[in-house]
Each structure stands twice: as C-alpha cells, then as structure tokens.
PDB file of C-alpha atoms in Angstrom:
ATOM      1  CA  MET A   1      30.549  -7.093   5.816  1.00  0.00           C
ATOM      2  CA  ALA A   2      33.528  -4.771   5.422  1.00  0.00           C
ATOM      3  CA  SER A   3      33.850  -5.337   1.309  1.00  0.00           C
ATOM      4  CA  GLN A   4      29.849  -4.267   1.402  1.00  0.00           C
ATOM      5  CA  GLU A   5      31.128  -1.024   3.362  1.00  0.00           C
ATOM      6  CA  GLN A   6      33.718  -0.336   0.732  1.00  0.00           C
ATOM      7  CA  ASN A   7      31.305  -1.010  -2.331  1.00  0.00           C
ATOM      8  CA  MET A   8      28.610   1.566  -0.506  1.00  0.00           C
ATOM      9  CA  PRO A   9      30.492   3.974   1.633  1.00  0.00           C
ATOM     10  CA  PHE A  10      27.322   6.178   2.307  1.00  0.00           C
ATOM     11  CA  ILE A  11      25.363   3.901   4.153  1.00  0.00           C
ATOM     12  CA  ARG A  12      26.718   5.266   7.628  1.00  0.00           C
ATOM     13  CA  ASN A  13      26.270   8.561   6.520  1.00  0.00           C
ATOM     14  CA  LEU A  14      22.362   8.244   5.806  1.00  0.00           C
ATOM     15  CA  ALA A  15      21.964   7.825   9.483  1.00  0.00           C
ATOM     16  CA  SER A  16      23.889  10.876  10.070  1.00  0.00           C
ATOM     17  CA  SER A  17      22.426  13.580  12.436  1.00  0.00           C
ATOM     18  CA  ASP A  18      24.108  15.943   9.574  1.00  0.00           C
ATOM     19  CA  ARG A  19      21.335  17.014   7.341  1.00  0.00           C
ATOM     20  CA  LYS A  20      23.986  18.181   4.737  1.00  0.00           C
ATOM     21  CA  LEU A  21      25.750  14.601   5.069  1.00  0.00           C
ATOM     22  CA  ARG A  22      22.452  12.898   4.827  1.00  0.00           C
ATOM     23  CA  THR A  23      21.414  14.825   1.755  1.00  0.00           C
ATOM     24  CA  GLN A  24      24.993  13.660   0.068  1.00  0.00           C
ATOM     25  CA  ALA A  25      24.274  10.401   0.932  1.00  0.00           C
ATOM     26  CA  LEU A  26      20.928  10.206  -0.241  1.00  0.00           C
ATOM     27  CA  SER A  27      22.350  11.348  -3.697  1.00  0.00           C
ATOM     28  CA  SER A  28      24.974   8.926  -3.893  1.00  0.00           C
ATOM     29  CA  LEU A  29      22.601   6.307  -2.946  1.00  0.00           C
ATOM     30  CA  GLN A  30      20.328   7.313  -6.070  1.00  0.00           C
ATOM     31  CA  THR A  31      23.548   7.560  -8.354  1.00  0.00           C
ATOM     32  CA  PHE A  32      24.535   4.051  -6.886  1.00  0.00           C
ATOM     33  CA  LEU A  33      21.022   2.470  -7.335  1.00  0.00           C
ATOM     34  CA  GLY A  34      20.940   3.549 -10.690  1.00  0.00           C
ATOM     35  CA  SER A  35      24.492   2.465 -11.944  1.00  0.00           C
ATOM     36  CA  HIS A  36      23.789  -0.939  -9.989  1.00  0.00           C
ATOM     37  CA  ARG A  37      23.539  -3.943 -12.126  1.00  0.00           C
ATOM     38  CA  SER A  38      21.891  -6.090  -9.596  1.00  0.00           C
ATOM     39  CA  LEU A  39      20.456  -5.557  -6.139  1.00  0.00           C
ATOM     40  CA  ALA A  40      20.838  -8.611  -3.493  1.00  0.00           C
ATOM     41  CA  ARG A  41      18.362  -9.016  -0.831  1.00  0.00           C
ATOM     42  CA  LEU A  42      20.967  -8.545   1.730  1.00  0.00           C
ATOM     43  CA  ASP A  43      22.431  -5.196   0.244  1.00  0.00           C
ATOM     44  CA  ALA A  44      18.764  -4.039  -0.120  1.00  0.00           C
ATOM     45  CA  LEU A  45      18.056  -4.900   3.612  1.00  0.00           C
ATOM     46  CA  LYS A  46      21.037  -2.758   4.719  1.00  0.00           C
ATOM     47  CA  LEU A  47      20.379  -0.097   2.423  1.00  0.00           C
ATOM     48  CA  TRP A  48      16.720   0.354   4.052  1.00  0.00           C
ATOM     49  CA  LYS A  49      18.450  -0.366   7.665  1.00  0.00           C
ATOM     50  CA  GLY A  50      20.698   2.827   6.809  1.00  0.00           C
ATOM     51  CA  LEU A  51      17.295   4.807   5.649  1.00  0.00           C
ATOM     52  CA  PHE A  52      15.016   3.859   8.454  1.00  0.00           C
ATOM     53  CA  TYR A  53      17.594   5.513  10.855  1.00  0.00           C
ATOM     54  CA  ALA A  54      17.741   8.683   8.475  1.00  0.00           C
ATOM     55  CA  MET A  55      14.223   8.926   9.020  1.00  0.00           C
ATOM     56  CA  TRP A  56      14.371   8.203  12.781  1.00  0.00           C
ATOM     57  CA  MET A  57      16.717  11.154  13.201  1.00  0.00           C
ATOM     58  CA  CYS A  58      14.779  13.632  10.693  1.00  0.00           C
ATOM     59  CA  ASP A  59      13.004  16.158  12.821  1.00  0.00           C
ATOM     60  CA  ARG A  60      10.349  18.962  11.969  1.00  0.00           C
ATOM     61  CA  PRO A  61       7.366  17.993   9.551  1.00  0.00           C
ATOM     62  CA  VAL A  62       8.413  19.602   6.373  1.00  0.00           C
ATOM     63  CA  PRO A  63      12.058  17.890   6.309  1.00  0.00           C
ATOM     64  CA  GLN A  64      10.389  14.658   7.546  1.00  0.00           C
ATOM     65  CA  GLN A  65       7.570  14.924   4.594  1.00  0.00           C
ATOM     66  CA  ASN A  66      10.374  15.947   2.034  1.00  0.00           C
ATOM     67  CA  LEU A  67      12.490  12.854   2.916  1.00  0.00           C
ATOM     68  CA  ALA A  68       9.253  10.309   3.164  1.00  0.00           C
ATOM     69  CA  ALA A  69       8.889  11.362  -0.824  1.00  0.00           C
ATOM     70  CA  GLU A  70      12.443  11.428  -1.429  1.00  0.00           C
ATOM     71  CA  LEU A  71      12.876   7.703   0.109  1.00  0.00           C
ATOM     72  CA  ALA A  72       9.907   6.436  -1.788  1.00  0.00           C
ATOM     73  CA  ALA A  73      11.255   7.940  -4.935  1.00  0.00           C
ATOM     74  CA  LEU A  74      14.246   5.765  -4.908  1.00  0.00           C
ATOM     75  CA  THR A  75      11.907   2.987  -6.218  1.00  0.00           C
ATOM     76  CA  SER A  76      12.070   4.864  -9.537  1.00  0.00           C
ATOM     77  CA  CYS A  77      15.755   4.596  -9.226  1.00  0.00           C
ATOM     78  CA  VAL A  78      16.065   0.735  -9.004  1.00  0.00           C
ATOM     79  CA  ARG A  79      16.444  -1.119 -12.033  1.00  0.00           C
ATOM     80  CA  ALA A  80      12.858  -2.683 -12.916  1.00  0.00           C
ATOM     81  CA  ASP A  81      14.007  -6.208 -12.555  1.00  0.00           C
ATOM     82  CA  ASP A  82      15.126  -5.341  -8.613  1.00  0.00           C
ATOM     83  CA  VAL A  83      12.182  -3.125  -7.554  1.00  0.00           C
ATOM     84  CA  PRO A  84      10.491  -6.440  -6.194  1.00  0.00           C
ATOM     85  CA  VAL A  85      13.536  -7.076  -3.994  1.00  0.00           C
ATOM     86  CA  TRP A  86      13.899  -3.358  -3.235  1.00  0.00           C
ATOM     87  CA  LEU A  87      10.344  -2.937  -1.865  1.00  0.00           C
ATOM     88  CA  ALA A  88       9.883  -6.493  -0.010  1.00  0.00           C
ATOM     89  CA  ALA A  89      13.438  -5.036   1.532  1.00  0.00           C
ATOM     90  CA  PHE A  90      11.722  -2.151   2.770  1.00  0.00           C
ATOM     91  CA  TRP A  91       8.713  -3.942   4.064  1.00  0.00           C
ATOM     92  CA  GLU A  92      11.013  -6.641   5.658  1.00  0.00           C
ATOM     93  CA  THR A  93      12.874  -3.595   7.611  1.00  0.00           C
ATOM     94  CA  MET A  94       9.774  -1.727   8.347  1.00  0.00           C
ATOM     95  CA  ALA A  95       8.153  -4.935  10.311  1.00  0.00           C
ATOM     96  CA  ALA A  96      11.140  -5.633  11.517  1.00  0.00           C
ATOM     97  CA  GLN A  97      11.794  -2.023  13.278  1.00  0.00           C
ATOM     98  CA  TRP A  98       7.839  -1.282  14.024  1.00  0.00           C
ATOM     99  CA  THR A  99       7.390  -2.317  17.561  1.00  0.00           C
ATOM    100  CA  ASP A 100      10.409  -0.079  18.311  1.00  0.00           C
ATOM    101  CA  ILE A 101       9.000   3.206  16.957  1.00  0.00           C
ATOM    102  CA  ASP A 102       7.720   5.450  19.448  1.00  0.00           C
ATOM    103  CA  VAL A 103       4.605   7.364  19.655  1.00  0.00           C
ATOM    104  CA  LEU A 104       6.418  10.704  18.487  1.00  0.00           C
ATOM    105  CA  ARG A 105       8.115   9.479  15.703  1.00  0.00           C
ATOM    106  CA  MET A 106       5.270   7.199  14.210  1.00  0.00           C
ATOM    107  CA  GLU A 107       3.499   9.615  12.318  1.00  0.00           C
ATOM    108  CA  LYS A 108       6.489  10.387   9.894  1.00  0.00           C
ATOM    109  CA  PHE A 109       7.132   6.553   9.662  1.00  0.00           C
ATOM    110  CA  LEU A 110       3.195   6.229   8.968  1.00  0.00           C
ATOM    111  CA  LEU A 111       3.487   8.660   5.861  1.00  0.00           C
ATOM    112  CA  LEU A 112       6.742   6.917   4.675  1.00  0.00           C
ATOM    113  CA  VAL A 113       4.837   3.494   4.758  1.00  0.00           C
ATOM    114  CA  ARG A 114       2.078   5.540   2.462  1.00  0.00           C
ATOM    115  CA  ARG A 115       4.403   6.956   0.209  1.00  0.00           C
ATOM    116  CA  THR A 116       6.301   3.808  -0.491  1.00  0.00           C
ATOM    117  CA  PHE A 117       3.023   1.605  -0.712  1.00  0.00           C
ATOM    118  CA  ALA A 118       2.490   4.187  -3.532  1.00  0.00           C
ATOM    119  CA  ALA A 119       5.385   4.147  -5.258  1.00  0.00           C
ATOM    120  CA  GLY A 120       4.848   0.470  -5.794  1.00  0.00           C
ATOM    121  CA  LEU A 121       1.808   1.233  -7.141  1.00  0.00           C
ATOM    122  CA  GLN A 122       3.341   3.928  -9.439  1.00  0.00           C
ATOM    123  CA  TRP A 123       5.623   1.259 -10.653  1.00  0.00           C
ATOM    124  CA  VAL A 124       2.997  -0.772 -11.712  1.00  0.00           C
ATOM    125  CA  ARG A 125       1.354   1.875 -13.571  1.00  0.00           C
ATOM    126  CA  ASP A 126       4.399   3.255 -15.457  1.00  0.00           C
ATOM    127  CA  GLY A 127       4.756  -0.376 -16.605  1.00  0.00           C
ATOM    128  CA  ALA A 128       1.168  -0.161 -18.355  1.00  0.00           C
ATOM    129  CA  TYR A 129      -0.070  -2.858 -15.882  1.00  0.00           C
ATOM    130  CA  ALA A 130       2.265  -5.603 -17.482  1.00  0.00           C
ATOM    131  CA  ASP A 131       1.447  -9.050 -15.352  1.00  0.00           C
ATOM    132  CA  ALA A 132       5.065  -9.178 -14.641  1.00  0.00           C
ATOM    133  CA  ARG A 133       5.252  -6.335 -12.875  1.00  0.00           C
ATOM    134  CA  ALA A 134       1.371  -6.582 -11.134  1.00  0.00           C
ATOM    135  CA  ASP A 135       2.355 -10.089 -10.006  1.00  0.00           C
ATOM    136  CA  ALA A 136       5.545  -9.187  -8.610  1.00  0.00           C
ATOM    137  CA  LEU A 137       4.163  -6.403  -6.593  1.00  0.00           C
ATOM    138  CA  LEU A 138       1.035  -8.248  -5.605  1.00  0.00           C
ATOM    139  CA  ALA A 139       3.483 -11.077  -3.996  1.00  0.00           C
ATOM    140  CA  VAL A 140       5.270  -8.162  -2.072  1.00  0.00           C
ATOM    141  CA  TYR A 141       2.137  -6.781  -0.533  1.00  0.00           C
ATOM    142  CA  ALA A 142       0.670 -10.482  -0.014  1.00  0.00           C
ATOM    143  CA  GLU A 143       3.910 -11.407   2.215  1.00  0.00           C
ATOM    144  CA  PHE A 144       3.816  -8.334   4.193  1.00  0.00           C
ATOM    145  CA  PRO A 145       0.926  -5.657   5.164  1.00  0.00           C
ATOM    146  CA  PHE A 146      -1.867  -8.114   3.770  1.00  0.00           C
ATOM    147  CA  GLU A 147      -0.250 -11.199   5.117  1.00  0.00           C
ATOM    148  CA  LEU A 148      -2.890 -13.652   5.590  1.00  0.00           C
ATOM    149  CA  GLU A 149      -1.765 -16.055   8.602  1.00  0.00           C
ATOM    150  CA  GLY A 150      -1.756 -13.333  11.125  1.00  0.00           C
ATOM    151  CA  ASP A 151       1.705 -13.905  12.067  1.00  0.00           C
ATOM    152  CA  LEU A 152       2.605 -11.056  14.289  1.00  0.00           C
ATOM    153  CA  ARG A 153       6.033 -11.522  14.859  1.00  0.00           C
ATOM    154  CA  LYS A 154       6.433 -11.019  10.897  1.00  0.00           C
ATOM    155  CA  VAL A 155       3.936  -8.217  10.701  1.00  0.00           C
ATOM    156  CA  PRO A 156       3.142  -6.321  13.308  1.00  0.00           C
ATOM    157  CA  VAL A 157      -0.698  -5.673  13.806  1.00  0.00           C
ATOM    158  CA  GLY A 158      -0.099  -1.593  13.914  1.00  0.00           C
ATOM    159  CA  MET A 159       1.506  -1.879  10.197  1.00  0.00           C
ATOM    160  CA  ARG A 160      -1.003  -4.511   8.822  1.00  0.00           C
ATOM    161  CA  LEU A 161      -4.051  -1.835  10.247  1.00  0.00           C
ATOM    162  CA  HIS A 162      -2.225   0.827   7.982  1.00  0.00           C
ATOM    163  CA  GLY A 163      -1.961  -1.024   5.217  1.00  0.00           C
ATOM    164  CA  VAL A 164      -5.564  -1.701   5.154  1.00  0.00           C
ATOM    165  CA  ASP A 165      -6.287   2.060   5.855  1.00  0.00           C
ATOM    166  CA  ILE A 166      -4.390   3.314   2.875  1.00  0.00           C
ATOM    167  CA  TRP A 167      -4.628   1.197   0.122  1.00  0.00           C
ATOM    168  CA  VAL A 168      -7.792   2.137  -1.517  1.00  0.00           C
ATOM    169  CA  ASP A 169      -6.795   6.073  -0.632  1.00  0.00           C
ATOM    170  CA  GLU A 170      -3.542   5.205  -2.868  1.00  0.00           C
ATOM    171  CA  LEU A 171      -5.406   3.670  -5.471  1.00  0.00           C
ATOM    172  CA  GLU A 172      -7.663   6.645  -6.057  1.00  0.00           C
ATOM    173  CA  ARG A 173      -4.906   9.460  -5.720  1.00  0.00           C
ATOM    174  CA  LEU A 174      -3.234   7.953  -8.492  1.00  0.00           C
ATOM    175  CA  GLY A 175      -6.519   7.366 -10.593  1.00  0.00           C
ATOM    176  CA  MET A 176      -6.501   3.558 -10.498  1.00  0.00           C
ATOM    177  CA  LEU A 177     -10.221   3.286  -9.890  1.00  0.00           C
ATOM    178  CA  ASP A 178     -11.294   5.494 -12.698  1.00  0.00           C
ATOM    179  CA  ALA A 179     -12.128   3.085 -15.751  1.00  0.00           C
ATOM    180  CA  ASP A 180     -13.123   5.952 -17.786  1.00  0.00           C
ATOM    181  CA  ALA A 181      -9.259   7.338 -17.488  1.00  0.00           C
ATOM    182  CA  GLU A 182      -6.542   6.429 -20.154  1.00  0.00           C
ATOM    183  CA  GLY A 183      -5.376   2.903 -19.348  1.00  0.00           C
ATOM    184  CA  GLY A 184      -8.353   2.735 -16.816  1.00  0.00           C
ATOM    185  CA  GLU A 185      -9.864  -0.664 -17.465  1.00  0.00           C
ATOM    186  CA  LYS A 186      -6.313  -2.240 -16.920  1.00  0.00           C
ATOM    187  CA  ALA A 187      -5.813   0.213 -13.835  1.00  0.00           C
ATOM    188  CA  VAL A 188      -9.439  -0.792 -12.185  1.00  0.00           C
ATOM    189  CA  ALA A 189      -8.471  -4.902 -13.063  1.00  0.00           C
ATOM    190  CA  PHE A 190      -5.217  -4.329 -11.259  1.00  0.00           C
ATOM    191  CA  ALA A 191      -6.977  -2.775  -8.275  1.00  0.00           C
ATOM    192  CA  LYS A 192      -9.633  -5.479  -8.089  1.00  0.00           C
ATOM    193  CA  ARG A 193      -6.563  -8.194  -7.901  1.00  0.00           C
ATOM    194  CA  LEU A 194      -5.342  -6.029  -4.912  1.00  0.00           C
ATOM    195  CA  SER A 195      -8.590  -5.838  -3.350  1.00  0.00           C
ATOM    196  CA  GLN A 196      -8.675  -9.782  -3.969  1.00  0.00           C
ATOM    197  CA  ILE A 197      -5.514 -10.103  -1.588  1.00  0.00           C
ATOM    198  CA  VAL A 198      -7.198  -7.752   1.285  1.00  0.00           C
ATOM    199  CA  GLU A 199     -10.435  -9.272   1.248  1.00  0.00           C
ATOM    200  CA  PRO A 200      -9.461 -12.795   2.933  1.00  0.00           C
ATOM    201  CA  LEU A 201      -7.947 -10.739   5.496  1.00  0.00           C
ATOM    202  CA  LYS A 202     -12.042 -10.611   6.948  1.00  0.00           C
ATOM    203  CA  ARG A 203     -10.968 -13.994   8.153  1.00  0.00           C
ATOM    204  CA  SER A 204      -7.622 -12.645   9.973  1.00  0.00           C
ATOM    205  CA  PRO A 205      -6.872 -14.232  13.090  1.00  0.00           C
ATOM    206  CA  VAL A 206      -6.641 -10.712  14.581  1.00  0.00           C
ATOM    207  CA  LYS A 207     -10.082  -9.314  15.444  1.00  0.00           C
ATOM    208  CA  THR A 208      -9.128  -5.568  14.553  1.00  0.00           C
ATOM    209  CA  VAL A 209      -7.959  -6.363  11.199  1.00  0.00           C
ATOM    210  CA  ARG A 210     -10.661  -8.164  10.609  1.00  0.00           C
ATOM    211  CA  ALA A 211     -12.880  -5.299  11.108  1.00  0.00           C
ATOM    212  CA  LYS A 212     -10.826  -3.155   9.572  1.00  0.00           C
ATOM    213  CA  VAL A 213     -11.061  -4.983   6.398  1.00  0.00           C
ATOM    214  CA  ALA A 214     -14.382  -5.806   6.329  1.00  0.00           C
ATOM    215  CA  GLU A 215     -14.981  -1.700   6.442  1.00  0.00           C
ATOM    216  CA  ALA A 216     -12.456  -1.252   3.928  1.00  0.00           C
ATOM    217  CA  VAL A 217     -13.437  -3.633   0.897  1.00  0.00           C
ATOM    218  CA  GLU A 218     -16.766  -2.199   0.794  1.00  0.00           C
ATOM    219  CA  ASP A 219     -15.389   1.543   0.314  1.00  0.00           C
ATOM    220  CA  GLU A 220     -17.891   3.317  -1.872  1.00  0.00           C
ATOM    221  CA  ARG A 221     -14.884   4.651  -4.079  1.00  0.00           C
ATOM    222  CA  LEU A 222     -14.189   1.036  -5.461  1.00  0.00           C
ATOM    223  CA  PRO A 223     -16.173   1.016  -8.591  1.00  0.00           C
ATOM    224  CA  TRP A 224     -17.370  -3.035  -8.042  1.00  0.00           C
ATOM    225  CA  THR A 225     -18.665  -1.722  -4.747  1.00  0.00           C
ATOM    226  CA  GLU A 226     -20.468   1.105  -6.534  1.00  0.00           C
ATOM    227  CA  ARG A 227     -21.898  -1.368  -8.986  1.00  0.00           C
ATOM    228  CA  LYS A 228     -23.186  -3.869  -6.482  1.00  0.00           C
ATOM    229  CA  ALA A 229     -24.723  -0.919  -4.371  1.00  0.00           C
ATOM    230  CA  ASP A 230     -26.467  -0.175  -8.001  1.00  0.00           C
ATOM    231  CA  ASN A 231     -27.681  -3.918  -8.717  1.00  0.00           C
ATOM    232  CA  GLU A 232     -29.182  -4.093  -4.812  1.00  0.00           C
ATOM    233  CA  VAL A 233     -30.993  -1.020  -5.211  1.00  0.00           C
ATOM    234  CA  ALA A 234     -32.145  -1.904  -8.448  1.00  0.00           C
ATOM    235  CA  ASP A 235     -33.329  -5.348  -7.175  1.00  0.00           C
ATOM    236  CA  ALA A 236     -34.814  -3.830  -4.431  1.00  0.00           C
ATOM    237  CA  THR A 237     -36.605  -1.750  -6.471  1.00  0.00           C
ATOM    238  CA  ALA A 238     -38.078  -4.511  -8.892  1.00  0.00           C
ATOM    239  CA  THR A 239     -38.970  -6.401  -5.806  1.00  0.00           C
ATOM    240  CA  GLY A 240     -40.968  -3.674  -4.364  1.00  0.00           C
ATOM    241  CA  ALA A 241     -42.699  -3.448  -7.891  1.00  0.00           C
ATOM    242  CA  ASP A 242     -43.589  -7.076  -8.051  1.00  0.00           C
ATOM    243  CA  GLY A 243     -44.746  -7.111  -4.686  1.00  0.00           C
ATOM    244  CA  ALA A 244     -47.187  -4.202  -5.220  1.00  0.00           C
ATOM    245  CA  MET A 245     -48.486  -5.812  -8.762  1.00  0.00           C
ATOM    246  CA  ASP A 246     -49.021  -8.842  -6.201  1.00  0.00           C
ATOM    247  CA  GLU A 247     -50.956  -7.124  -3.543  1.00  0.00           C
ATOM    248  CA  ASP A 248     -53.143  -5.710  -6.592  1.00  0.00           C
ATOM    249  CA  ASP A 249     -53.486  -9.218  -7.611  1.00  0.00           C
ATOM    250  CA  ASP A 250     -54.741 -10.381  -4.562  1.00  0.00           C
ATOM    251  CA  GLU A 251     -57.499  -8.094  -4.756  1.00  0.00           C
ATOM    252  CA  GLU A 252     -61.008  -9.153  -5.709  1.00  0.00           C
ATOM    253  CA  TRP A 253     -62.536  -7.023  -8.203  1.00  0.00           C
ATOM    254  CA  GLY A 254     -65.695  -5.781  -6.924  1.00  0.00           C
ATOM    255  CA  GLY A 255     -66.996  -4.059 -10.359  1.00  0.00           C
ATOM    256  CA  ILE A 256     -67.817  -0.518 -11.014  1.00  0.00           C
ATOM    257  CA  ASP A 257     -68.369   1.729  -8.015  1.00  0.00           C
ATOM    258  CA  ASP A 258     -71.500   3.668  -9.341  1.00  0.00           C
ATOM    259  CA  LYS A 259     -71.544   6.055  -6.265  1.00  0.00           C
TER     260      LYS A 259
END
C-alpha cells in the first residue's frame, strides 16, 4: 500500500476539498495514465475510489458537470489494452458505493455514469468497431449495468435502471444508430449487439428492471425496431386487403342491375 501511494502521490489529493489541489491532481493523473505501461485492477480500483470522492465533494452544478466530463474523458488517456480494466474498475467502484449516495448527491453521480458509459462507446467507435474492442466493452457492460442474474449485492437496482435509461440515448448521441452515416453499418451492428445484452433483462428477477427493459428495447430510435414496426404495418395492410378481397369473393354475383 505504501509503495503504491509513493507511485501515485496524487491519490489523496483527488478527494481534497481544495479545488485547486483537485485540479492539479487530475492533471497529474492524466499524465500518469498516459505514461503508465499497464494498469492493474487493484490500481484502477484505488484510482476510481479517489475519483469517486473527488466527485462526492464537488459542489455546484457547473463544476460537477465539468468534473463528470473530465473523469469520463480519462478513458482516452488510458492505453487501449487497459481500457476494459479501467472501465470495469469504474463500474465496480460505483456499484460498491451506490447505496451510500444520498439523494442530494445522486444527480451528479447519475451524470458521471452517463458520461463514462458514453466514453466506453466512444472508445469502441474510435477503434472503428474492431471486434476486440467491441467484445471487451460488451463484456464489461454484461458484468455490471446489464448483469443478468439479478445479484443486487453486485449491481444495485438503481444502477441497473439508470443503465437501461441511458443506453439508447448515448448510442443516438454518438450517431451509432444512423446506418447512413460514415461507418454507420458497423455502428448499428455494434448497437444491435449491445441490445442483445440488454434484452435478456426482460427476464430479470427484479420486476422494475423487467418493465424498464421491455420499454427500452422497443424504443423507436432503434433502427431494427423501426423496421419491425414498418413490417407490422405492411403485414396489417396486406391482411386488410386480403380480407377485403375475400369478402368480395364471398358475395354472389346477381347480374347487372337494370334499375
């Protein structure tokens, strides 16, 4: 522990109530992450614990919004091979602390989760949706916000519900639901894979999660949902036309009316 603190002396300052000290610590962390050869899980957890308390003590809406964006942006400072470890440590830290967050602080942590969730998507997009990145990120999301077994000790229900709330929003915000955009086909294919992790939660043992997921996977912004709706309309139209023809066929022809 002592040797780790010597290697990362800015850890304690991340949770400082002194704004200037926290800013300096964040800058040091960016440098540290950019120059570090590899990131062990325990080191990542220790860093995120410090970052959690930095957010905890951050007051006023604008500084909170800025800090949430800055912490999420740290993902881009981490070596590509270490990003899954970094993001998994974030989710593990948030899950461990979630039930201790009071109502007055919850809003800023919801924002931090949203921004960091999007940072993971951005990492996959920046890598041109390479299978290795996509697989790694989806594995992290399947383990934490979209954990299937319903283990509330591992992932609290509020964190699950927030994950279900934001995934379509962030896909849309990053242009990952637009098949006509540059790289759109790969983006939509990745989004579909993400939906396949979310959809099984319709069988979650937690009732509120089941209800939220049932609504989310039918979101009209999802391109495959839109196509499904179009097909249903087309089928209904065809069925109606066939029915009308059948009714006409059932009528007996009575000849030409001379009246």
